[in-house]
Short mmCIF file of C-alpha atoms and ligand atoms in Angstrom, two decimals:
data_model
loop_
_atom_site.label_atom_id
_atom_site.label_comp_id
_atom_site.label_asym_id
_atom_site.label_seq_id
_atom_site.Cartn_x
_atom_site.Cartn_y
_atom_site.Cartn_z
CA UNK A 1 -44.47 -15.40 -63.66
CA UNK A 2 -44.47 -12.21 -63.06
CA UNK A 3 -45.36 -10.72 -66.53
CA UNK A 4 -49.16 -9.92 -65.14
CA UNK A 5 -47.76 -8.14 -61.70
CA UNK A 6 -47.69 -3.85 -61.27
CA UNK A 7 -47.76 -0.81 -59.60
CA UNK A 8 -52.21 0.16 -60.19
CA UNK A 9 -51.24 3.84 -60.23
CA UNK A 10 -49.05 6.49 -60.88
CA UNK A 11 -49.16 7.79 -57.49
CA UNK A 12 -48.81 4.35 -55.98
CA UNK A 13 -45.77 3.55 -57.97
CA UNK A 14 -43.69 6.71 -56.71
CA UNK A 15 -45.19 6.57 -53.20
CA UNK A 16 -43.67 2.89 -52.96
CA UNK A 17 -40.19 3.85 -54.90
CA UNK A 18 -39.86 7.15 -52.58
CA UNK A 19 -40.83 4.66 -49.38
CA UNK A 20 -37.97 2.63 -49.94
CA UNK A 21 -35.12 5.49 -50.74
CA UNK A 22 -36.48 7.94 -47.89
CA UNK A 23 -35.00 5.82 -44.62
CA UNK A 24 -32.74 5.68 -41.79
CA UNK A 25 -30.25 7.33 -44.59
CA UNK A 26 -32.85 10.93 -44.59
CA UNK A 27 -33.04 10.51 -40.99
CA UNK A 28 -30.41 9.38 -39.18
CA UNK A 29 -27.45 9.75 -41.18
CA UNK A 30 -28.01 12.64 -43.83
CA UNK A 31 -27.72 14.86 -40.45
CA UNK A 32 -24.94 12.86 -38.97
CA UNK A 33 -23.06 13.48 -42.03
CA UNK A 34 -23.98 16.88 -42.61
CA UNK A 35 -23.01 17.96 -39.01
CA UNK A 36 -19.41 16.05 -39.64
CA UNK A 37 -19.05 17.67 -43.18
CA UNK A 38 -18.74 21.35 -42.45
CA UNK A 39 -22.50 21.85 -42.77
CA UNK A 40 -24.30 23.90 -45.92
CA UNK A 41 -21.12 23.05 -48.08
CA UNK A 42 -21.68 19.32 -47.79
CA UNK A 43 -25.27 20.08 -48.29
CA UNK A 44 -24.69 21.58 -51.81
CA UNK A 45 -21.99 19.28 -52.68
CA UNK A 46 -24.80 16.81 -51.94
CA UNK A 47 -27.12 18.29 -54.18
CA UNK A 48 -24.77 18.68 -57.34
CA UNK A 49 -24.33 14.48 -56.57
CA UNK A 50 -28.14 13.57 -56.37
CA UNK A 51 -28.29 15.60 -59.75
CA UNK A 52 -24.70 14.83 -61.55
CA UNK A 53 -25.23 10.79 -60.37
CA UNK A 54 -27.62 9.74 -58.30
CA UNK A 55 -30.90 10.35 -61.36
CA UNK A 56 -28.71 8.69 -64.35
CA UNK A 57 -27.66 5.83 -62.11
CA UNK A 58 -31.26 5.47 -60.92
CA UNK A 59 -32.80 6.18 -64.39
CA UNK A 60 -30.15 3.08 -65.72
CA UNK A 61 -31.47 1.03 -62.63
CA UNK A 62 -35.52 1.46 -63.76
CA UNK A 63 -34.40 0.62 -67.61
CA UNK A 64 -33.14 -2.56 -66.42
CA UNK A 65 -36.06 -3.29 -63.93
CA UNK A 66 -38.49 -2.54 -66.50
CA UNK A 67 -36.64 -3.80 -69.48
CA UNK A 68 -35.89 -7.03 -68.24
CA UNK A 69 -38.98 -7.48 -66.20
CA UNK A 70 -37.91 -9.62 -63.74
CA UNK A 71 -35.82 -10.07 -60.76
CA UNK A 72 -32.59 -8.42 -59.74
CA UNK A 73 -31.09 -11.45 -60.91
CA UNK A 74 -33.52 -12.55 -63.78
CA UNK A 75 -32.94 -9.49 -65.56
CA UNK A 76 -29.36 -10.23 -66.41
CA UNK A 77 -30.11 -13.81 -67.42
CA UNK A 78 -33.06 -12.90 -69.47
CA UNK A 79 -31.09 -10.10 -71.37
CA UNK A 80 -28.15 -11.37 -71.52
CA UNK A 81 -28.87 -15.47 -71.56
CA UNK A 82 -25.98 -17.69 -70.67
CA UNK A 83 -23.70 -15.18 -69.86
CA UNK A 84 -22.54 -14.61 -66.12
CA UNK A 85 -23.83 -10.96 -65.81
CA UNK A 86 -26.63 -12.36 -63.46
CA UNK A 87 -23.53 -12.57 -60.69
CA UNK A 88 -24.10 -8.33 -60.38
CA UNK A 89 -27.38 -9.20 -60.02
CA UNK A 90 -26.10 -11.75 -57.08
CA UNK A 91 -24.19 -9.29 -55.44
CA UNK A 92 -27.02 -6.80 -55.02
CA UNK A 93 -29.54 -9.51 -53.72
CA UNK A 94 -27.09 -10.72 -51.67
CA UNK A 95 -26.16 -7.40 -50.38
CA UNK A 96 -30.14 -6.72 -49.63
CA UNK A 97 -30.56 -9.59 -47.81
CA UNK A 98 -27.38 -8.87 -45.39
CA UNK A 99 -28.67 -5.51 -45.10
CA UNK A 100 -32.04 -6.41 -43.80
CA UNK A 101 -30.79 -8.85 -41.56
CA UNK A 102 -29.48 -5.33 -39.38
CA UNK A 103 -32.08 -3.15 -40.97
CA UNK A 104 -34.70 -4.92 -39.21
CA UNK A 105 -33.02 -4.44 -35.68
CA UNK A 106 -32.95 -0.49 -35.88
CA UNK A 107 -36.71 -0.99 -37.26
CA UNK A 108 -36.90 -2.94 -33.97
CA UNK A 109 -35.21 0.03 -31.72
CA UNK A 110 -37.68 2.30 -33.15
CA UNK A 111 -41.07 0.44 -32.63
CA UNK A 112 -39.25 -0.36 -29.11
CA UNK A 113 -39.09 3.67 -28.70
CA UNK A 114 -41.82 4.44 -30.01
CA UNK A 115 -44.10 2.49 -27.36
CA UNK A 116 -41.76 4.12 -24.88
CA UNK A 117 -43.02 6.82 -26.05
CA UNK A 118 -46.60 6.26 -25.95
CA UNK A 119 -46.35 5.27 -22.08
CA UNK A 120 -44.35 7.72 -20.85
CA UNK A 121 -41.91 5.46 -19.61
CA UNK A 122 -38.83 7.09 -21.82
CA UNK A 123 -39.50 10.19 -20.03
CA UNK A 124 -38.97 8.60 -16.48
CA UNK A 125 -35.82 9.56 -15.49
CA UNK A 126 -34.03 11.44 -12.78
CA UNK A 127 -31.88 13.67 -14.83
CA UNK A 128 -29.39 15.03 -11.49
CA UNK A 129 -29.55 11.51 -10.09
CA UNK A 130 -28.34 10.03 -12.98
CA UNK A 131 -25.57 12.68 -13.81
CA UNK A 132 -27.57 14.74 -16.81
CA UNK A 133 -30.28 13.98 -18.89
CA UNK A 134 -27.48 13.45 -21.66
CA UNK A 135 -26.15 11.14 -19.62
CA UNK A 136 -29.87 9.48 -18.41
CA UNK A 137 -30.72 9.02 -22.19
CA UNK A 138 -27.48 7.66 -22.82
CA UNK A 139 -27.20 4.96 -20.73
CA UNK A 140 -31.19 3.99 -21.76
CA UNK A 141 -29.48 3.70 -25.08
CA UNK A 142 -26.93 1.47 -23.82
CA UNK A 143 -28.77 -0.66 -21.29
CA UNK A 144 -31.70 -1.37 -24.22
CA UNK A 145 -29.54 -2.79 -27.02
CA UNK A 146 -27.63 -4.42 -25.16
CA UNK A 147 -30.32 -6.20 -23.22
CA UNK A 148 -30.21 -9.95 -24.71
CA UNK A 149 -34.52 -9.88 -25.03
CA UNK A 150 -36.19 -6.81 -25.44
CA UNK A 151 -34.67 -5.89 -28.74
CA UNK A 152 -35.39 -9.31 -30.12
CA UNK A 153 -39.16 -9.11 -28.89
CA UNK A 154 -39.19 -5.27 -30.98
CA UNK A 155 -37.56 -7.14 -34.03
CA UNK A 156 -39.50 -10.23 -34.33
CA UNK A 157 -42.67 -7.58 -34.09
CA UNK A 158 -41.54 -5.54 -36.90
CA UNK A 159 -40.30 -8.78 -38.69
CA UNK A 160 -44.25 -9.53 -38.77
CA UNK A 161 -45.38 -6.25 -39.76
CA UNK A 162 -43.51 -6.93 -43.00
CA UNK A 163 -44.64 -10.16 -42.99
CA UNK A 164 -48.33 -8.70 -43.06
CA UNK A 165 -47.94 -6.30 -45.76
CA UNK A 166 -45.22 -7.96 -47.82
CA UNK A 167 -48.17 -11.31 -47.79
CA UNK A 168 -50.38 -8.92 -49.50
CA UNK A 169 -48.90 -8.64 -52.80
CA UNK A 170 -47.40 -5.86 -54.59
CA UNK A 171 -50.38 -3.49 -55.04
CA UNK A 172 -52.63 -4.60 -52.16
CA UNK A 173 -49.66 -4.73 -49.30
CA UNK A 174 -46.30 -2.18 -50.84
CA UNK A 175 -48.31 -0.05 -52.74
CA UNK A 176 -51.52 0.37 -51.00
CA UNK A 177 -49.39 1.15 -47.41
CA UNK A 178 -47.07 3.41 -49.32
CA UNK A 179 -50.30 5.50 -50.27
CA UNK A 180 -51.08 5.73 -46.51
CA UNK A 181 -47.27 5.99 -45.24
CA UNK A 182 -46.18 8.59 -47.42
CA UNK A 183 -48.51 11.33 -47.17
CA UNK A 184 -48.39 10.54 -43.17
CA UNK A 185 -44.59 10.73 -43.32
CA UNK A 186 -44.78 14.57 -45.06
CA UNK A 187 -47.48 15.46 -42.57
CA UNK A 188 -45.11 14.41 -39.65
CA UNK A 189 -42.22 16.32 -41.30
CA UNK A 190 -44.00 19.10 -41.66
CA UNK A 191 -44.93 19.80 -38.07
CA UNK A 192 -41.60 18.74 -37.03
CA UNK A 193 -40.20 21.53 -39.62
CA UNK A 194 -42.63 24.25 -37.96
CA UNK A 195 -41.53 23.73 -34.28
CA UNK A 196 -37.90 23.71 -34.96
CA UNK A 197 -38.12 27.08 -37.36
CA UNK A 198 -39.75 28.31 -34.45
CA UNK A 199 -37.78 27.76 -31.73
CA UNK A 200 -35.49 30.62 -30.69
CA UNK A 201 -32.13 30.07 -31.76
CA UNK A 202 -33.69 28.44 -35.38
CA UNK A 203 -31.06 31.14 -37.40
CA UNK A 204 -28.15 29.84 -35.82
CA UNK A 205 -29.07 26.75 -36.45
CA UNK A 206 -29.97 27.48 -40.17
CA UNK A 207 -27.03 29.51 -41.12
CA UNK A 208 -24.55 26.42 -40.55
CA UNK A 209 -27.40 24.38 -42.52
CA UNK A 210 -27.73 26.70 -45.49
CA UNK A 211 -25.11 29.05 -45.72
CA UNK A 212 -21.77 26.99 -47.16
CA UNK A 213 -18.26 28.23 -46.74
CA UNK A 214 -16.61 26.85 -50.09
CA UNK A 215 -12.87 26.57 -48.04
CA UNK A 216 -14.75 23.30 -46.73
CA UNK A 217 -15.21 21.51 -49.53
CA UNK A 218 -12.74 18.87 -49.73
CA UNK A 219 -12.39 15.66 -52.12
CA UNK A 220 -13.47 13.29 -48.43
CA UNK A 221 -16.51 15.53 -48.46
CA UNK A 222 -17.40 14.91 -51.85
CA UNK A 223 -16.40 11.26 -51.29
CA UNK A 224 -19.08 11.46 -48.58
CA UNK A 225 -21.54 13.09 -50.27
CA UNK A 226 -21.54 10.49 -53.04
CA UNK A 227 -21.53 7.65 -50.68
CA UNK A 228 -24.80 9.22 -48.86
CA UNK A 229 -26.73 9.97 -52.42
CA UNK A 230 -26.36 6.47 -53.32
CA UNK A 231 -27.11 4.85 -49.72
CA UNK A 232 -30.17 7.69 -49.51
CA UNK A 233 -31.77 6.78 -52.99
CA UNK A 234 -31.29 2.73 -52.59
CA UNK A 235 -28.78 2.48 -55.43
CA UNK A 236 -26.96 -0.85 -56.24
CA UNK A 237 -28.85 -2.93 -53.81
CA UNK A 238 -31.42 -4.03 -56.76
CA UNK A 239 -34.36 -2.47 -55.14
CA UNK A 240 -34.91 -0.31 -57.79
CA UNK A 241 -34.44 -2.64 -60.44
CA UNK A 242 -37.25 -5.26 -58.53
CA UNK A 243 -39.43 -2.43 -58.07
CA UNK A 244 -39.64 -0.54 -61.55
CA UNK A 245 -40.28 -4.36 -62.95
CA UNK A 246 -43.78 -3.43 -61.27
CA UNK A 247 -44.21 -0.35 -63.29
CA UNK A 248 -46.35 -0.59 -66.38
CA UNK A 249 -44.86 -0.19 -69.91
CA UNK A 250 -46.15 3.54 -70.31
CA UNK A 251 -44.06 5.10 -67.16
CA UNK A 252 -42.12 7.80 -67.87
CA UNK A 253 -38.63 6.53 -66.22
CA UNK A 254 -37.53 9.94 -66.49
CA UNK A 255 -39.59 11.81 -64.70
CA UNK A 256 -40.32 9.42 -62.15
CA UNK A 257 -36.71 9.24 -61.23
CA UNK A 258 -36.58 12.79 -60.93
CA UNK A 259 -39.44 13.15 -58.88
CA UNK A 260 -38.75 10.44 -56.25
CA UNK A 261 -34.98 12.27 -55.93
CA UNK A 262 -36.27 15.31 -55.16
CA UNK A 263 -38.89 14.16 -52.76
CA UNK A 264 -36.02 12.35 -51.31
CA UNK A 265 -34.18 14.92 -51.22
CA UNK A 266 -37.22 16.85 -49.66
CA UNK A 267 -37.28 14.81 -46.81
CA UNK A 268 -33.34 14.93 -45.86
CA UNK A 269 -33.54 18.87 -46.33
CA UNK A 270 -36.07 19.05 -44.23
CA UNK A 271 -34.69 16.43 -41.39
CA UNK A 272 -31.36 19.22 -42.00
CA UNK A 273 -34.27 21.82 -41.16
CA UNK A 274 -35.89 20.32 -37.91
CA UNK A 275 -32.06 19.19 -36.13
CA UNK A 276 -30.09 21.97 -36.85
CA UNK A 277 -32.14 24.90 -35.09
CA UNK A 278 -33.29 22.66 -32.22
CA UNK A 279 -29.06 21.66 -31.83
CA UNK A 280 -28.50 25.14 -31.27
CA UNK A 281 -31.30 26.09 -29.54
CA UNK A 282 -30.65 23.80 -26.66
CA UNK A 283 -26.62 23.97 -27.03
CA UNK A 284 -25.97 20.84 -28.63
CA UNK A 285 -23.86 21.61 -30.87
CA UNK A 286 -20.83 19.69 -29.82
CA UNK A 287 -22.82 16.76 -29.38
CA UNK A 288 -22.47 13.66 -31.69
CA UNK A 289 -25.38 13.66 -33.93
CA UNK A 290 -23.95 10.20 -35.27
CA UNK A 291 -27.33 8.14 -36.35
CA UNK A 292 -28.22 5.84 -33.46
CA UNK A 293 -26.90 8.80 -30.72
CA UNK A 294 -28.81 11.30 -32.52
CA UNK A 295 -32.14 9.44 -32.39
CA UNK A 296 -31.91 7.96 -29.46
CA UNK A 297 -29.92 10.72 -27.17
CA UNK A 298 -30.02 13.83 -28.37
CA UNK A 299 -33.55 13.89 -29.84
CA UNK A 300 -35.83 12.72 -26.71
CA UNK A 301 -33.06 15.30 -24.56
CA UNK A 302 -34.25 17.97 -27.23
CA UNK A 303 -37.75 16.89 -26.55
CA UNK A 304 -37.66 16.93 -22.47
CA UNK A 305 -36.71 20.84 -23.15
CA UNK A 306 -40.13 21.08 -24.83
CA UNK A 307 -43.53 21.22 -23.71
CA UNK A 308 -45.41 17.58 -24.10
CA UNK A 309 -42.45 15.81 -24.68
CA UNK A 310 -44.18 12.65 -24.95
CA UNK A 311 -46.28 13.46 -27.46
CA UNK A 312 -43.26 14.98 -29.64
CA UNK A 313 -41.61 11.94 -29.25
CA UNK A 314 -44.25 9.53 -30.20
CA UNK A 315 -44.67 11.66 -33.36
CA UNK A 316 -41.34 11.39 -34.16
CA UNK A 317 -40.73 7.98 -33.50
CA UNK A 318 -43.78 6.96 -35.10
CA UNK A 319 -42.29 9.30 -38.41
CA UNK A 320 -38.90 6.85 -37.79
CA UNK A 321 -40.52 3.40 -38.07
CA UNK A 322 -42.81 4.68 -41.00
CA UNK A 323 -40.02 5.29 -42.54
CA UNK A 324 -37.83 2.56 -41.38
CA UNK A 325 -40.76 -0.10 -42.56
CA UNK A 326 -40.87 1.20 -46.43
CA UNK A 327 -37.49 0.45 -46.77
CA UNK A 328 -37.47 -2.65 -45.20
CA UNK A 329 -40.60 -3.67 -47.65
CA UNK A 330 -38.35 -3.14 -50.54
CA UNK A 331 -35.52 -4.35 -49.08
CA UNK A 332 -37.06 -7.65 -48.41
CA UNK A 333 -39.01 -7.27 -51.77
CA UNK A 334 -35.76 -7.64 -53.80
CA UNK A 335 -35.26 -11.50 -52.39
CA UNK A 336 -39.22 -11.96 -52.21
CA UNK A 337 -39.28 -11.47 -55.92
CA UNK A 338 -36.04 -13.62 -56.37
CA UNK A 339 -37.12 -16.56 -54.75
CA UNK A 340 -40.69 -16.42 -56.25
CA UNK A 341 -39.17 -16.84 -59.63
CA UNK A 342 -35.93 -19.14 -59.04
CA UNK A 343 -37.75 -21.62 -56.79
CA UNK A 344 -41.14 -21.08 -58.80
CA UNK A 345 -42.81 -20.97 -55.21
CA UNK A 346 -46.27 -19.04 -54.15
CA UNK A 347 -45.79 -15.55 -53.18
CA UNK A 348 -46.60 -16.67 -49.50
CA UNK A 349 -44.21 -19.57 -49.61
CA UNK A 350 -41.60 -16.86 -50.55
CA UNK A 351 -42.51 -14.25 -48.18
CA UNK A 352 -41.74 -17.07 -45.23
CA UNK A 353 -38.43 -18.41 -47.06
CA UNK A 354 -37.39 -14.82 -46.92
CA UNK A 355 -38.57 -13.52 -43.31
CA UNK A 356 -38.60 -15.89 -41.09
CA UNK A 357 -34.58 -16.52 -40.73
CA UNK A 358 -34.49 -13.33 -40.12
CA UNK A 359 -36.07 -14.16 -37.00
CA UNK A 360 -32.18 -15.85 -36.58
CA UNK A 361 -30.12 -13.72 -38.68
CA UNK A 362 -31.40 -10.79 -36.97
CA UNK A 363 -31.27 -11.86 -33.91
CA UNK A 364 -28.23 -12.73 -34.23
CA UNK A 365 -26.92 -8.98 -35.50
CA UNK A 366 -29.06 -7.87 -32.22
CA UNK A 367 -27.01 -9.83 -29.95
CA UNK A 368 -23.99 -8.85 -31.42
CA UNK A 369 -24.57 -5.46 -29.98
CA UNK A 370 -24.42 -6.93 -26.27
CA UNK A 371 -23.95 -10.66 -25.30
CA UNK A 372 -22.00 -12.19 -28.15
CA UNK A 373 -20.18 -8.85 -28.96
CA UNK A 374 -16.95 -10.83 -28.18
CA UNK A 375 -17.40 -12.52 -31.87
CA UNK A 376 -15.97 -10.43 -34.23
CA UNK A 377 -15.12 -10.20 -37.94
CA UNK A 378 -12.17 -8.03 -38.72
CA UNK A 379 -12.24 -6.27 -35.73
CA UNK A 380 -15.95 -5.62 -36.04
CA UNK A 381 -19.07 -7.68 -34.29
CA UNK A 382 -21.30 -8.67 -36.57
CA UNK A 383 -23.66 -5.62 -36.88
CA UNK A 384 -20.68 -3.35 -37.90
CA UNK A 385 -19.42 -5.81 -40.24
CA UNK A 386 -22.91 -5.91 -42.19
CA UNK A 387 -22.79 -2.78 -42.55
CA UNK A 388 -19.93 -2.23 -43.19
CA UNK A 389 -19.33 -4.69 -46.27
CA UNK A 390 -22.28 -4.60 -47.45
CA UNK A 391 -22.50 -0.50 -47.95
CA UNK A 392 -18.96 0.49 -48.53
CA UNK A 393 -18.41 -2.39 -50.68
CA UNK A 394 -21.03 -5.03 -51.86
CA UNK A 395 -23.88 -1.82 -52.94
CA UNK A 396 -20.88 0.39 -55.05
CA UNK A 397 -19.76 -3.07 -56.71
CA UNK A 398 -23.14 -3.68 -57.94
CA UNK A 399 -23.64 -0.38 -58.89
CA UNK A 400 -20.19 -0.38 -60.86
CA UNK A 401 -21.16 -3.50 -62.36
CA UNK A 402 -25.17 -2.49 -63.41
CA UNK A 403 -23.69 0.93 -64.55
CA UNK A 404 -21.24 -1.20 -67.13
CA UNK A 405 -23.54 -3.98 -68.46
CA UNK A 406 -26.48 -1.11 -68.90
CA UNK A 407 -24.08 1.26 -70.29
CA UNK A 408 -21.44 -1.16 -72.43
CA UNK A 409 -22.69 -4.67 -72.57
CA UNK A 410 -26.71 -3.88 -74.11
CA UNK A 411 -27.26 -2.12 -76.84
CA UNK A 412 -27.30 1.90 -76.51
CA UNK A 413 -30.91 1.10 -78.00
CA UNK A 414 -32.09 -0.75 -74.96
CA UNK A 415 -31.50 2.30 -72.39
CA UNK A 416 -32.73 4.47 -75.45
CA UNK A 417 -35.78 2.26 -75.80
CA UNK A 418 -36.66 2.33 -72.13
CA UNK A 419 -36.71 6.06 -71.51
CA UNK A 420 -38.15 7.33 -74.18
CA UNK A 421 -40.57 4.24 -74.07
CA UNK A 422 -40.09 3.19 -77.51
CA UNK A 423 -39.44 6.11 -79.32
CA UNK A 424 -42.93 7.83 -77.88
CA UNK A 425 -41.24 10.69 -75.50
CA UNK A 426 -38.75 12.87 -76.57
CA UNK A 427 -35.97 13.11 -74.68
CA UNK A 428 -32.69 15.84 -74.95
CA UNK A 429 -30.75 14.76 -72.54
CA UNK A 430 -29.99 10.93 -73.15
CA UNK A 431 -27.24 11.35 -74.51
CA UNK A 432 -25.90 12.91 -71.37
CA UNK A 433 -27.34 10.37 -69.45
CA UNK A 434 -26.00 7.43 -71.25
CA UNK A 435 -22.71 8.97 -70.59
CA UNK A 436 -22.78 8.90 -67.34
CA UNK A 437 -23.84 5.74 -66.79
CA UNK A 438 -20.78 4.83 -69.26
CA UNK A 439 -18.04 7.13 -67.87
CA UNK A 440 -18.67 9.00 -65.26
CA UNK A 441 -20.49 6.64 -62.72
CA UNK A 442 -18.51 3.79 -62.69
CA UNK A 443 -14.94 5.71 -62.42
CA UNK A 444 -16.53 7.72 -59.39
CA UNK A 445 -17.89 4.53 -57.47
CA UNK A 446 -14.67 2.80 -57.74
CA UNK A 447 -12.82 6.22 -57.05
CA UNK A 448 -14.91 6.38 -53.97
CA UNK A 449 -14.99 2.59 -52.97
CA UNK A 450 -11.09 2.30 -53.34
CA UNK A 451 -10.39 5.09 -51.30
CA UNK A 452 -12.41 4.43 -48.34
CA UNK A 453 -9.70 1.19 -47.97
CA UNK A 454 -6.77 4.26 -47.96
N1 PFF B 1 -32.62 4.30 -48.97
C1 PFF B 1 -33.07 3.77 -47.74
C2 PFF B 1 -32.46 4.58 -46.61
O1 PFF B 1 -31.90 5.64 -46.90
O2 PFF B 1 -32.57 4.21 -45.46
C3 PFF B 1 -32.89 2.29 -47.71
C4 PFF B 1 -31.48 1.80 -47.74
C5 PFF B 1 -30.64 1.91 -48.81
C6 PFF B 1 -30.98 1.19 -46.66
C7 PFF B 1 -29.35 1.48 -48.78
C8 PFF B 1 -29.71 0.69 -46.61
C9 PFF B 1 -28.88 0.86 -47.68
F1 PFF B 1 -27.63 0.43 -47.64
#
């Protein structure tokens, strides 16, 4: 069914796979766990992590997308026929699916600030009546997720702008937005990164960023590091695996997985580049920069110290939710594609199975934050406990169990096959790759997945 379907250029195809790693996870938490990790030693043990792990892992991920051509799930049971490796496939759908359900209400914060933004009306506040602007933005924060209707009114809207593009198809919606999105995204970044350097206490700021001290470096910070590679480049969720099934036979797997890591990469280092000097510029250093605080706190107080405010913030927010809605495109795509082929339905049909219970499901994470916070799950209402399974223990599990059927289960020809494209490119370091996808990979994930339970 969906032999005929792909990516119509090269450009298009790594716009829409660098759409759905760069995220919330550049913006929101690669800062949140830089700040918390001792800074520019977290930042290279990072680095050594996207390199060592993150490009095999992906590169096995695209073989098995583009070998199989099919679904997260339909890959397994096409390659493998009759035997019950389509349950990894399963788990990652599954774990997509939960995912959205509470990616979708951030998206939702974001378009909610970002037409805050545009009116002014974040930037009405009486900082000394309402003990500090820290304080004003703070309880903003607090008051609007927890309100039981506006956040559900911001997620239903950005439910439909998925809707919209997802409706279009692979090349006319994902890709042909991902051509616009991208380049807009860099643009933003790019002022963003010209301000901060500029702003007067931009060295402080940079030497925690950039210069490590090595006495930091600790196994829970490269523990941490690993956990925010894979999270960052949208491993073991099958997104990558849905998405290189769209890429035409003569890709170069290689290459493209190295290029949409660095880019990623690109865009956290440069989110580490625009927070740090503006932290220390206005002495916030010993403020949380944890994701949802950062945004929505510390940022618009960093913006009231600058001129225009308003317009830096509807840049910024506007750089957010474009990046917030290309993950959520191939977040949703993973289940889109699923359903298409399982239920044999239309793509339309599919796009509706898939997002319109998450007009509940969402909802439902949304409220969780205020009104029905008293339901909880282990301690944890049901936003929390998303995210918590479904990233410190559904995502490694499917990446433990795609790194083991890729790397033990088909034949070393298969991964072979796929990145050299049938023998066509040459390529040295296979052999290193194929190791880590055997070895190294799967004993680090469930390293790193047993020991967050210690
Ligand atoms: N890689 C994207 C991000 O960094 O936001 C998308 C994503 C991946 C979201 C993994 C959530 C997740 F667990």
């Amino acid at each position: 069914m969906n032999e005929k379907v792909t990516f119509g250029s090269k450009i298009g195809l790594i716009a829409a796979t660098v759409g759905s790693a760069v995220g919330l996870g550049n913006v929101w938490r690669f800062p949140a766990e830089t700040q918390s990790n001792g800074g520019a030693a977290f930042l290279l043990v990072y680095v050594i992590c996207v390199f060592l792990l993150g490009i095999p892992v992906m590169l096995g991920e695209f073989a098995l997308g583009r070998g199989g051509k099919s679904s997260a799930i339909g890959v397994y049971q096409r390659l493998t026929p009759g035997k019950p490796w389509w349950v990894a496939g399963a788990i990652s759908t599954l774990a997509s699916y939960l995912i959205l359900c509470f990616y979708m209400v951030v998206a939702g914060w974001t378009l909610e600030y970002l037409i805050q933004s545009v009116t002014g009306n974040l930037y009405n506040i009486n900082p000394v009546a309402e003990g500090g602007m820290n304080n004003a933005f703070a309880t903003r924060m607090a008051d609007y997720i927890v309100s039981p209707w506006k956040p559900l009114l911001f997620t239903l809207g950005v439910i439909l702008i998925n809707l919209f593009i997802l409706l279009r198809g692979v090349k006319k919606g994902i890709e042909k937005m991902s051509n616009i999105m991208m380049p807009l995204l860099f643009v933003l970044l790019l002022i963003f990164v010209g301000v901060s350097l500029s702003l007067d206490k931009a060295a402080e700021g940079l030497k925690f960023f950039l210069s490590p001290d090595f006495s930091k470096i600790t196994p829970g910070v490269i523990i941490n590091a690993l956990g925010q590679a894979f999270f960052s480049l949208s491993l073991g969720m099958g997104i990558l695996v849905t998405y290189a099934s769209y890429y035409p036979k003569d890709t170069r797997l290689g290459k493209t997985a190295i290029t949409v890591s660095l880019l990623d990469l690109l865009v956290a280092f440069m989110m580490g580049l625009i927070i740090f000097p503006a932290v220390t510029t206005f002495g916030l250093t010993g403020e949380n920069l944890e994701g949802a605080t950062l945004v929505f706190v510390t940022l618009p107080e960093i913006f009231m110290h600058m001129p225009c405010p308003q317009l830096w913030s509807t840049l910024f927010f506007l750089l957010l939710l474009v990046a917030a809605v290309s993950s959520t495109l191939s977040i949703a795509e993973v289940t889109v594609m699923t359903c298409q082929e399982h239920f044999r339905v239309s793509r339309v049909k599919a796009c509706c199975i898939v997002l319109l219970p998450l007009i509940l499901f969402s909802s439902l994470c949304s409220l969780s934050q205020g009104v029905l916070s008293d339901y909880t799950i282990f301690g944890m209402n049901i936003f929390t406990f998303l995210d918590t399974v479904t990233t410190n223990v559904m995502l490694p599990l499917g990446s433990i169990l795609m790194c083991i059927y890729v790397g033990w289960i088909l034949k070393p020809s298969f991964l072979q096959g796929e990145i050299t494209n049938n023998g066509t490119l040459k390529s040295r370091l296979l052999p290193v790759i194929a190791f880590i996808i055997r070895w190294i990979a799967p004993v680090l994930i469930t390293i790193i997945m047993i020991s967050q339970f210690l």
